[in-house]
PDB file of C-alpha atoms in Angstrom:
ATOM      1  CA  MET A   1     -77.619  96.639  70.189  1.00  0.00           C
ATOM      2  CA  SER A   2     -73.795  95.887  69.602  1.00  0.00           C
ATOM      3  CA  LEU A   3     -70.704  98.077  69.591  1.00  0.00           C
ATOM      4  CA  ARG A   4     -66.946  96.923  68.624  1.00  0.00           C
ATOM      5  CA  TYR A   5     -63.469  98.038  69.003  1.00  0.00           C
ATOM      6  CA  GLN A   6     -59.509  96.906  68.634  1.00  0.00           C
ATOM      7  CA  GLY A   7     -58.329  95.364  71.452  1.00  0.00           C
ATOM      8  CA  GLY A   8     -55.197  93.998  72.951  1.00  0.00           C
ATOM      9  CA  PHE A   9     -52.632  95.875  71.598  1.00  0.00           C
ATOM     10  CA  ILE A  10     -51.521  99.197  71.086  1.00  0.00           C
ATOM     11  CA  THR A  11     -52.403 100.899  67.709  1.00  0.00           C
ATOM     12  CA  ALA A  12     -50.686 104.067  66.740  1.00  0.00           C
ATOM     13  CA  SER A  13     -51.153 106.905  63.938  1.00  0.00           C
ATOM     14  CA  PRO A  14     -48.431 109.211  62.294  1.00  0.00           C
ATOM     15  CA  PRO A  15     -47.991 112.333  64.516  1.00  0.00           C
ATOM     16  CA  SER A  16     -49.452 115.750  62.758  1.00  0.00           C
ATOM     17  CA  PRO A  17     -46.489 118.138  63.975  1.00  0.00           C
ATOM     18  CA  SER A  18     -47.457 120.991  66.282  1.00  0.00           C
ATOM     19  CA  THR A  19     -47.058 124.112  64.855  1.00  0.00           C
ATOM     20  CA  SER A  20     -45.407 125.262  67.964  1.00  0.00           C
ATOM     21  CA  ALA A  21     -42.985 122.340  68.195  1.00  0.00           C
ATOM     22  CA  ALA A  22     -39.527 122.359  66.618  1.00  0.00           C
ATOM     23  CA  SER A  23     -38.409 120.696  63.814  1.00  0.00           C
ATOM     24  CA  GLY A  24     -35.384 118.141  63.515  1.00  0.00           C
ATOM     25  CA  VAL A  25     -33.979 116.027  66.310  1.00  0.00           C
ATOM     26  CA  TRP A  26     -34.986 117.100  69.920  1.00  0.00           C
ATOM     27  CA  SER A  27     -32.505 116.513  72.783  1.00  0.00           C
ATOM     28  CA  LEU A  28     -33.908 114.503  76.008  1.00  0.00           C
ATOM     29  CA  ILE A  29     -34.656 117.907  77.906  1.00  0.00           C
ATOM     30  CA  GLN A  30     -37.015 119.075  74.782  1.00  0.00           C
ATOM     31  CA  GLN A  31     -38.871 116.309  74.822  1.00  0.00           C
ATOM     32  CA  MET A  32     -39.677 116.322  78.541  1.00  0.00           C
ATOM     33  CA  GLN A  33     -40.727 120.153  78.461  1.00  0.00           C
ATOM     34  CA  ALA A  34     -43.171 119.026  75.308  1.00  0.00           C
ATOM     35  CA  LYS A  35     -44.623 116.457  77.036  1.00  0.00           C
ATOM     36  CA  GLY A  36     -45.289 118.787  80.461  1.00  0.00           C
ATOM     37  CA  ASN A  37     -46.789 121.091  77.891  1.00  0.00           C
ATOM     38  CA  GLY A  38     -48.949 118.935  75.961  1.00  0.00           C
ATOM     39  CA  ASN A  39     -46.948 119.497  72.614  1.00  0.00           C
ATOM     40  CA  TRP A  40     -45.669 115.221  72.186  1.00  0.00           C
ATOM     41  CA  PRO A  41     -47.432 113.677  69.596  1.00  0.00           C
ATOM     42  CA  LEU A  42     -48.761 110.574  71.609  1.00  0.00           C
ATOM     43  CA  ALA A  43     -49.938 106.954  69.737  1.00  0.00           C
ATOM     44  CA  PRO A  44     -53.560 106.546  70.642  1.00  0.00           C
ATOM     45  CA  ALA A  45     -53.661 103.485  73.323  1.00  0.00           C
ATOM     46  CA  ALA A  46     -56.058 100.443  73.630  1.00  0.00           C
ATOM     47  CA  ILE A  47     -59.656 100.620  74.856  1.00  0.00           C
ATOM     48  CA  THR A  48     -60.781  98.735  77.988  1.00  0.00           C
ATOM     49  CA  ALA A  49     -64.552  98.854  78.771  1.00  0.00           C
ATOM     50  CA  THR A  50     -66.819  96.881  80.538  1.00  0.00           C
ATOM     51  CA  GLY A  51     -70.333  96.498  79.825  1.00  0.00           C
ATOM     52  CA  GLY A  52     -72.798  94.196  77.922  1.00  0.00           C
ATOM     53  CA  THR A  53     -71.853  90.706  77.133  1.00  0.00           C
ATOM     54  CA  ILE A  54     -67.984  90.983  76.156  1.00  0.00           C
ATOM     55  CA  THR A  55     -66.491  88.984  73.330  1.00  0.00           C
ATOM     56  CA  SER A  56     -63.555  89.040  70.401  1.00  0.00           C
ATOM     57  CA  ALA A  57     -63.876  88.277  66.864  1.00  0.00           C
ATOM     58  CA  GLY A  58     -61.682  89.064  64.179  1.00  0.00           C
ATOM     59  CA  GLY A  59     -58.905  91.244  66.660  1.00  0.00           C
ATOM     60  CA  TYR A  60     -61.845  93.206  67.999  1.00  0.00           C
ATOM     61  CA  VAL A  61     -63.548  93.322  71.013  1.00  0.00           C
ATOM     62  CA  VAL A  62     -67.616  93.152  71.028  1.00  0.00           C
ATOM     63  CA  HIS A  63     -69.715  94.647  73.554  1.00  0.00           C
ATOM     64  CA  THR A  64     -73.585  93.257  73.356  1.00  0.00           C
ATOM     65  CA  PHE A  65     -76.221  94.573  74.842  1.00  0.00           C
ATOM     66  CA  THR A  66     -79.666  92.832  74.934  1.00  0.00           C
ATOM     67  CA  THR A  67     -81.041  94.737  77.827  1.00  0.00           C
ATOM     68  CA  SER A  68     -80.283  98.118  78.983  1.00  0.00           C
ATOM     69  CA  GLY A  69     -77.293  98.892  81.042  1.00  0.00           C
ATOM     70  CA  THR A  70     -74.261 100.761  80.758  1.00  0.00           C
ATOM     71  CA  PHE A  71     -70.808 100.504  78.631  1.00  0.00           C
ATOM     72  CA  SER A  72     -67.979 102.184  80.781  1.00  0.00           C
ATOM     73  CA  VAL A  73     -64.809 103.366  79.340  1.00  0.00           C
ATOM     74  CA  THR A  74     -61.854 102.377  81.806  1.00  0.00           C
ATOM     75  CA  GLY A  75     -58.865 102.851  79.597  1.00  0.00           C
ATOM     76  CA  GLY A  76     -57.222 104.343  76.326  1.00  0.00           C
ATOM     77  CA  TYR A  77     -57.123 107.408  74.624  1.00  0.00           C
ATOM     78  CA  GLY A  78     -57.463 108.677  71.146  1.00  0.00           C
ATOM     79  CA  GLN A  79     -59.537 106.201  70.287  1.00  0.00           C
ATOM     80  CA  THR A  80     -63.250 105.415  68.679  1.00  0.00           C
ATOM     81  CA  VAL A  81     -65.627 102.329  68.505  1.00  0.00           C
ATOM     82  CA  GLU A  82     -67.800 101.028  66.323  1.00  0.00           C
ATOM     83  CA  VAL A  83     -71.728 101.528  67.656  1.00  0.00           C
ATOM     84  CA  MET A  84     -74.885  99.294  65.717  1.00  0.00           C
ATOM     85  CA  CYS A  85     -78.072 100.503  67.536  1.00  0.00           C
ATOM     86  CA  VAL A  86     -80.848  99.023  66.564  1.00  0.00           C
ATOM     87  CA  ALA A  87     -84.368  99.537  67.884  1.00  0.00           C
ATOM     88  CA  ALA A  88     -87.119  97.762  68.844  1.00  0.00           C
ATOM     89  CA  GLY A  89     -89.593  96.236  66.176  1.00  0.00           C
ATOM     90  CA  GLY A  90     -93.428  97.095  65.807  1.00  0.00           C
ATOM     91  CA  GLY A  91     -96.459  94.889  66.429  1.00  0.00           C
ATOM     92  CA  GLY A  92     -98.142  93.437  63.114  1.00  0.00           C
ATOM     93  CA  GLY A  93    -101.810  94.130  62.201  1.00  0.00           C
ATOM     94  CA  GLY A  94    -105.114  91.869  63.434  1.00  0.00           C
ATOM     95  CA  TYR A  95    -107.536  90.346  61.228  1.00  0.00           C
ATOM     96  CA  MET A  96    -105.691  90.737  57.624  1.00  0.00           C
ATOM     97  CA  GLY A  97    -103.421  93.122  58.514  1.00  0.00           C
ATOM     98  CA  GLY A  98     -99.807  94.645  57.575  1.00  0.00           C
ATOM     99  CA  GLY A  99     -96.618  93.369  58.645  1.00  0.00           C
ATOM    100  CA  GLY A 100     -94.664  95.565  61.577  1.00  0.00           C
ATOM    101  CA  GLY A 101     -92.136  97.605  60.497  1.00  0.00           C
ATOM    102  CA  ALA A 102     -88.266  97.053  61.588  1.00  0.00           C
ATOM    103  CA  GLY A 103     -87.144  98.892  64.643  1.00  0.00           C
ATOM    104  CA  GLY A 104     -84.767 101.855  63.223  1.00  0.00           C
ATOM    105  CA  LEU A 105     -81.415 100.742  62.618  1.00  0.00           C
ATOM    106  CA  VAL A 106     -78.589 103.017  63.095  1.00  0.00           C
ATOM    107  CA  PHE A 107     -74.399 102.463  62.515  1.00  0.00           C
ATOM    108  CA  ASN A 108     -71.655 104.609  63.508  1.00  0.00           C
ATOM    109  CA  SER A 109     -68.054 103.700  62.524  1.00  0.00           C
ATOM    110  CA  ALA A 110     -66.715 105.922  64.534  1.00  0.00           C
ATOM    111  CA  TYR A 111     -68.190 107.278  67.854  1.00  0.00           C
ATOM    112  CA  SER A 112     -65.629 108.958  70.004  1.00  0.00           C
ATOM    113  CA  VAL A 113     -65.043 107.347  73.711  1.00  0.00           C
ATOM    114  CA  SER A 114     -62.785 109.180  76.064  1.00  0.00           C
ATOM    115  CA  THR A 115     -61.540 107.290  79.691  1.00  0.00           C
ATOM    116  CA  GLY A 116     -64.156 107.978  82.252  1.00  0.00           C
ATOM    117  CA  ASP A 117     -67.010 107.972  80.409  1.00  0.00           C
ATOM    118  CA  SER A 118     -70.183 106.007  81.015  1.00  0.00           C
ATOM    119  CA  ILE A 119     -73.008 105.709  78.577  1.00  0.00           C
ATOM    120  CA  THR A 120     -76.130 104.734  78.866  1.00  0.00           C
ATOM    121  CA  VAL A 121     -77.387 102.046  77.149  1.00  0.00           C
ATOM    122  CA  THR A 122     -81.344 101.699  76.697  1.00  0.00           C
ATOM    123  CA  ILE A 123     -83.102  98.666  75.282  1.00  0.00           C
ATOM    124  CA  CYS A 124     -86.811  98.317  75.245  1.00  0.00           C
ATOM    125  CA  ALA A 125     -89.471  96.003  73.972  1.00  0.00           C
ATOM    126  CA  GLY A 126     -91.454  94.808  70.864  1.00  0.00           C
ATOM    127  CA  GLY A 127     -94.354  96.428  69.689  1.00  0.00           C
ATOM    128  CA  SER A 128     -97.961  94.063  70.487  1.00  0.00           C
ATOM    129  CA  GLY A 129     -99.699  92.651  67.761  1.00  0.00           C
ATOM    130  CA  GLY A 130    -103.519  94.223  66.979  1.00  0.00           C
ATOM    131  CA  SER A 131    -106.867  92.004  67.144  1.00  0.00           C
ATOM    132  CA  GLY A 132    -109.806  91.882  65.307  1.00  0.00           C
ATOM    133  CA  TYR A 133    -111.276  93.801  62.994  1.00  0.00           C
ATOM    134  CA  PRO A 134    -110.365  97.684  62.215  1.00  0.00           C
ATOM    135  CA  PRO A 135    -110.821 100.300  65.263  1.00  0.00           C
ATOM    136  CA  GLY A 136    -114.187 101.513  65.603  1.00  0.00           C
ATOM    137  CA  SER A 137    -115.500  98.133  64.392  1.00  0.00           C
ATOM    138  CA  GLY A 138    -114.014  95.817  67.517  1.00  0.00           C
ATOM    139  CA  GLY A 139    -110.663  95.601  66.271  1.00  0.00           C
ATOM    140  CA  THR A 140    -107.470  97.443  67.871  1.00  0.00           C
ATOM    141  CA  ASN A 141    -104.429  98.387  66.359  1.00  0.00           C
ATOM    142  CA  GLY A 142    -100.910  97.093  67.196  1.00  0.00           C
ATOM    143  CA  THR A 143     -98.423  98.921  68.827  1.00  0.00           C
ATOM    144  CA  SER A 144     -95.189 100.329  67.905  1.00  0.00           C
ATOM    145  CA  GLY A 145     -91.660  99.662  68.938  1.00  0.00           C
ATOM    146  CA  SER A 146     -89.887 101.329  71.515  1.00  0.00           C
ATOM    147  CA  ASN A 147     -86.613 103.378  70.805  1.00  0.00           C
ATOM    148  CA  SER A 148     -82.872 102.130  71.552  1.00  0.00           C
ATOM    149  CA  VAL A 149     -80.383 104.806  72.742  1.00  0.00           C
ATOM    150  CA  PHE A 150     -76.632 104.426  72.946  1.00  0.00           C
ATOM    151  CA  GLY A 151     -75.239 107.916  74.276  1.00  0.00           C
ATOM    152  CA  SER A 152     -75.960 110.617  71.577  1.00  0.00           C
ATOM    153  CA  ILE A 153     -77.060 107.784  69.445  1.00  0.00           C
ATOM    154  CA  THR A 154     -80.691 107.417  69.371  1.00  0.00           C
ATOM    155  CA  SER A 155     -82.820 104.329  66.607  1.00  0.00           C
ATOM    156  CA  SER A 156     -86.509 105.125  66.169  1.00  0.00           C
ATOM    157  CA  GLY A 157     -89.045 102.235  66.961  1.00  0.00           C
ATOM    158  CA  GLY A 158     -90.753  99.781  64.048  1.00  0.00           C
ATOM    159  CA  GLY A 159     -94.059 101.119  63.668  1.00  0.00           C
ATOM    160  CA  TYR A 160     -97.254  99.084  63.676  1.00  0.00           C
ATOM    161  CA  GLY A 161     -98.670  97.060  60.536  1.00  0.00           C
ATOM    162  CA  GLY A 162    -102.213  98.121  59.465  1.00  0.00           C
ATOM    163  CA  ASN A 163    -105.955  96.270  60.153  1.00  0.00           C
ATOM    164  CA  TYR A 164    -108.314  95.293  57.188  1.00  0.00           C
ATOM    165  CA  GLY A 165    -110.975  97.860  56.381  1.00  0.00           C
ATOM    166  CA  GLU A 166    -110.829 101.224  54.832  1.00  0.00           C
ATOM    167  CA  VAL A 167    -110.292 103.706  57.696  1.00  0.00           C
ATOM    168  CA  ALA A 168    -107.028 105.614  58.883  1.00  0.00           C
ATOM    169  CA  GLY A 169    -106.444 102.384  61.857  1.00  0.00           C
ATOM    170  CA  SER A 170    -106.124 100.545  58.241  1.00  0.00           C
ATOM    171  CA  TYR A 171    -102.704 102.314  57.631  1.00  0.00           C
ATOM    172  CA  GLY A 172     -99.188 101.500  58.379  1.00  0.00           C
ATOM    173  CA  TYR A 173     -97.780 103.798  61.461  1.00  0.00           C
ATOM    174  CA  THR A 174     -94.409 105.405  60.669  1.00  0.00           C
ATOM    175  CA  GLY A 175     -91.354 104.100  62.966  1.00  0.00           C
ATOM    176  CA  GLY A 176     -87.665 103.152  62.224  1.00  0.00           C
ATOM    177  CA  SER A 177     -89.224 101.073  59.177  1.00  0.00           C
ATOM    178  CA  GLY A 178     -92.919 101.349  58.455  1.00  0.00           C
ATOM    179  CA  GLY A 179     -95.512  99.261  59.220  1.00  0.00           C
ATOM    180  CA  GLY A 180     -97.752  97.475  56.655  1.00  0.00           C
ATOM    181  CA  GLY A 181    -100.933  98.650  55.314  1.00  0.00           C
ATOM    182  CA  GLY A 182    -103.461  96.286  56.237  1.00  0.00           C
ATOM    183  CA  SER A 183    -106.149  94.693  53.642  1.00  0.00           C
ATOM    184  CA  GLY A 184    -108.822  96.569  52.111  1.00  0.00           C
ATOM    185  CA  SER A 185    -111.690  95.764  49.605  1.00  0.00           C
ATOM    186  CA  GLY A 186    -112.645  97.318  46.068  1.00  0.00           C
ATOM    187  CA  SER A 187    -110.046  99.651  44.596  1.00  0.00           C
ATOM    188  CA  SER A 188    -109.122 100.999  47.941  1.00  0.00           C
ATOM    189  CA  VAL A 189    -105.272 102.347  48.422  1.00  0.00           C
ATOM    190  CA  ILE A 190    -104.097 101.461  51.906  1.00  0.00           C
ATOM    191  CA  LEU A 191    -100.634 103.032  52.423  1.00  0.00           C
ATOM    192  CA  GLY A 192     -98.132 101.574  54.622  1.00  0.00           C
ATOM    193  CA  GLY A 193     -96.122 104.098  57.414  1.00  0.00           C
ATOM    194  CA  ALA A 194     -92.669 105.743  56.417  1.00  0.00           C
ATOM    195  CA  GLY A 195     -89.352 105.112  57.408  1.00  0.00           C
ATOM    196  CA  THR A 196     -86.872 107.841  59.313  1.00  0.00           C
ATOM    197  CA  SER A 197     -84.129 108.380  56.921  1.00  0.00           C
ATOM    198  CA  GLY A 198     -80.874 106.657  57.555  1.00  0.00           C
ATOM    199  CA  GLN A 199     -82.552 104.492  59.858  1.00  0.00           C
ATOM    200  CA  GLY A 200     -85.268 102.064  57.373  1.00  0.00           C
ATOM    201  CA  HIS A 201     -87.720 102.200  55.336  1.00  0.00           C
ATOM    202  CA  ASN A 202     -91.369 102.659  54.584  1.00  0.00           C
ATOM    203  CA  GLY A 203     -93.535  99.651  54.811  1.00  0.00           C
ATOM    204  CA  GLY A 204     -95.843  98.035  51.703  1.00  0.00           C
ATOM    205  CA  THR A 205     -99.141  99.765  50.721  1.00  0.00           C
ATOM    206  CA  THR A 206    -101.914  97.645  49.664  1.00  0.00           C
ATOM    207  CA  THR A 207    -104.094  98.125  46.829  1.00  0.00           C
ATOM    208  CA  GLY A 208    -107.838  96.290  46.748  1.00  0.00           C
ATOM    209  CA  GLY A 209    -108.900  93.139  48.471  1.00  0.00           C
ATOM    210  CA  SER A 210    -110.566  90.263  47.012  1.00  0.00           C
ATOM    211  CA  PRO A 211    -109.801  87.438  47.133  1.00  0.00           C
ATOM    212  CA  ALA A 212    -106.866  87.250  49.221  1.00  0.00           C
ATOM    213  CA  TYR A 213    -107.382  90.362  50.997  1.00  0.00           C
ATOM    214  CA  PRO A 214    -103.498  90.738  51.840  1.00  0.00           C
ATOM    215  CA  GLY A 215    -101.844  92.498  54.155  1.00  0.00           C
ATOM    216  CA  SER A 216     -98.465  94.243  53.071  1.00  0.00           C
ATOM    217  CA  GLY A 217     -94.889  93.774  54.262  1.00  0.00           C
ATOM    218  CA  GLY A 218     -93.448  95.851  57.100  1.00  0.00           C
ATOM    219  CA  GLY A 219     -90.173  98.005  56.125  1.00  0.00           C
ATOM    220  CA  GLY A 220     -86.620  96.533  56.542  1.00  0.00           C
ATOM    221  CA  ALA A 221     -83.375  98.799  57.592  1.00  0.00           C
ATOM    222  CA  GLY A 222     -82.600  97.458  53.390  1.00  0.00           C
ATOM    223  CA  ALA A 223     -85.994  97.751  51.481  1.00  0.00           C
ATOM    224  CA  ILE A 224     -89.437  98.927  51.509  1.00  0.00           C
ATOM    225  CA  GLY A 225     -91.221  96.225  52.626  1.00  0.00           C
ATOM    226  CA  ALA A 226     -93.113  94.265  49.541  1.00  0.00           C
ATOM    227  CA  ASN A 227     -96.726  95.134  48.304  1.00  0.00           C
ATOM    228  CA  GLY A 228     -99.455  92.458  49.078  1.00  0.00           C
ATOM    229  CA  VAL A 229    -101.213  90.798  46.512  1.00  0.00           C
ATOM    230  CA  THR A 230    -104.940  90.314  45.584  1.00  0.00           C
ATOM    231  CA  SER A 231    -104.420  86.985  44.167  1.00  0.00           C
ATOM    232  CA  THR A 232    -102.052  85.473  45.727  1.00  0.00           C
ATOM    233  CA  GLY A 233    -100.953  86.795  49.227  1.00  0.00           C
ATOM    234  CA  GLY A 234     -99.832  89.282  51.758  1.00  0.00           C
ATOM    235  CA  GLY A 235     -96.515  90.968  51.212  1.00  0.00           C
ATOM    236  CA  ASN A 236     -93.058  89.681  52.177  1.00  0.00           C
ATOM    237  CA  GLY A 237     -91.170  92.221  55.082  1.00  0.00           C
ATOM    238  CA  GLY A 238     -88.681  94.480  53.776  1.00  0.00           C
ATOM    239  CA  THR A 239     -85.111  92.740  53.982  1.00  0.00           C
ATOM    240  CA  GLY A 240     -82.563  93.602  56.933  1.00  0.00           C
ATOM    241  CA  LEU A 241     -79.237  95.305  56.829  1.00  0.00           C
ATOM    242  CA  SER A 242     -76.315  92.850  56.471  1.00  0.00           C
ATOM    243  CA  LEU A 243     -73.052  93.747  58.931  1.00  0.00           C
ATOM    244  CA  ALA A 244     -70.225  91.624  60.462  1.00  0.00           C
ATOM    245  CA  ILE A 245     -69.808  93.866  63.653  1.00  0.00           C
ATOM    246  CA  ASN A 246     -70.371  90.570  65.999  1.00  0.00           C
ATOM    247  CA  GLY A 247     -67.446  88.908  64.000  1.00  0.00           C
ATOM    248  CA  THR A 248     -69.612  87.219  60.639  1.00  0.00           C
ATOM    249  CA  SER A 249     -72.306  89.012  58.721  1.00  0.00           C
ATOM    250  CA  THR A 250     -75.721  88.837  59.651  1.00  0.00           C
ATOM    251  CA  TYR A 251     -79.042  90.590  58.726  1.00  0.00           C
ATOM    252  CA  TYR A 252     -80.544  92.988  61.065  1.00  0.00           C
ATOM    253  CA  ALA A 253     -83.985  94.577  61.250  1.00  0.00           C
ATOM    254  CA  GLY A 254     -85.971  93.137  58.705  1.00  0.00           C
ATOM    255  CA  GLY A 255     -89.629  93.731  58.166  1.00  0.00           C
ATOM    256  CA  GLY A 256     -92.655  91.530  59.280  1.00  0.00           C
ATOM    257  CA  GLY A 257     -95.105  89.742  56.528  1.00  0.00           C
ATOM    258  CA  GLY A 258     -98.318  90.891  55.957  1.00  0.00           C
ATOM    259  CA  GLY A 259    -101.401  88.598  56.429  1.00  0.00           C
ATOM    260  CA  ALA A 260    -104.272  87.473  54.148  1.00  0.00           C
ATOM    261  CA  TYR A 261    -107.395  85.622  54.200  1.00  0.00           C
ATOM    262  CA  THR A 262    -107.888  82.092  55.173  1.00  0.00           C
ATOM    263  CA  GLY A 263    -106.368  79.855  52.565  1.00  0.00           C
ATOM    264  CA  TYR A 264    -104.176  82.443  51.238  1.00  0.00           C
ATOM    265  CA  PRO A 265    -100.462  82.124  52.174  1.00  0.00           C
ATOM    266  CA  GLY A 266     -98.900  85.509  54.358  1.00  0.00           C
ATOM    267  CA  GLY A 267     -95.709  86.993  53.717  1.00  0.00           C
ATOM    268  CA  THR A 268     -92.610  86.302  55.400  1.00  0.00           C
ATOM    269  CA  GLY A 269     -90.305  88.203  56.829  1.00  0.00           C
ATOM    270  CA  GLY A 270     -87.385  90.102  56.163  1.00  0.00           C
ATOM    271  CA  SER A 271     -83.930  88.723  56.144  1.00  0.00           C
ATOM    272  CA  GLY A 272     -82.691  89.517  60.292  1.00  0.00           C
ATOM    273  CA  GLY A 273     -86.628  89.920  61.153  1.00  0.00           C
TER     274      GLY A 273
END
């Protein structure tokens, strides 16, 4: 999770005239009275804050959190910060399973803060991978990723990928981005999990099985996971979203690639995964 704000200088915006303020030139006494009554326009002051790993890039101060903590605003007023909140990704499926979905990504370009704010930041673990054949036949599903939280923003954890088989456990699970469907057989359709609107995309859907028995790719923040292809192999994970919040354009929240039968290639993770 990262956030940034302009730092090291004072920014100003043209003030909006107050309906109760006199127009024209003000005397010093009138200015003092207006300030005392809260009617004098003030330019926004640069933010100062603590929390996370603090760096600077392109005139911005950047706070990066890789573990849970607190973002504390120690100074400044009339300002907003940019926030990118990414949740943990889901685990992939077991034998010939689908790729895990990316954790949900939420970007807020104008999150309001004030001096004295202590904003809770929650960072949790990614999901675990599945194992073996489908549930009910000795296999286990993976688990979904956990949510990440910044104040009032919550990003949903990614959904887990489905296992092999034609049962409900083979379907990708819902999440920030959905997990990819596992592999099936014949003309079976194994659905990918649904992504969360505004945070990610669906996992890919697998149709059929032999000879590659492919799993489909997990969804990413920027695109749906690719469907597994029975003749070639597992589907690629959906691409992530490119943002420059840390100073350079970087992909975040790509989906995981789907698996395939021995001798066939699995899919690759999406950019940012």
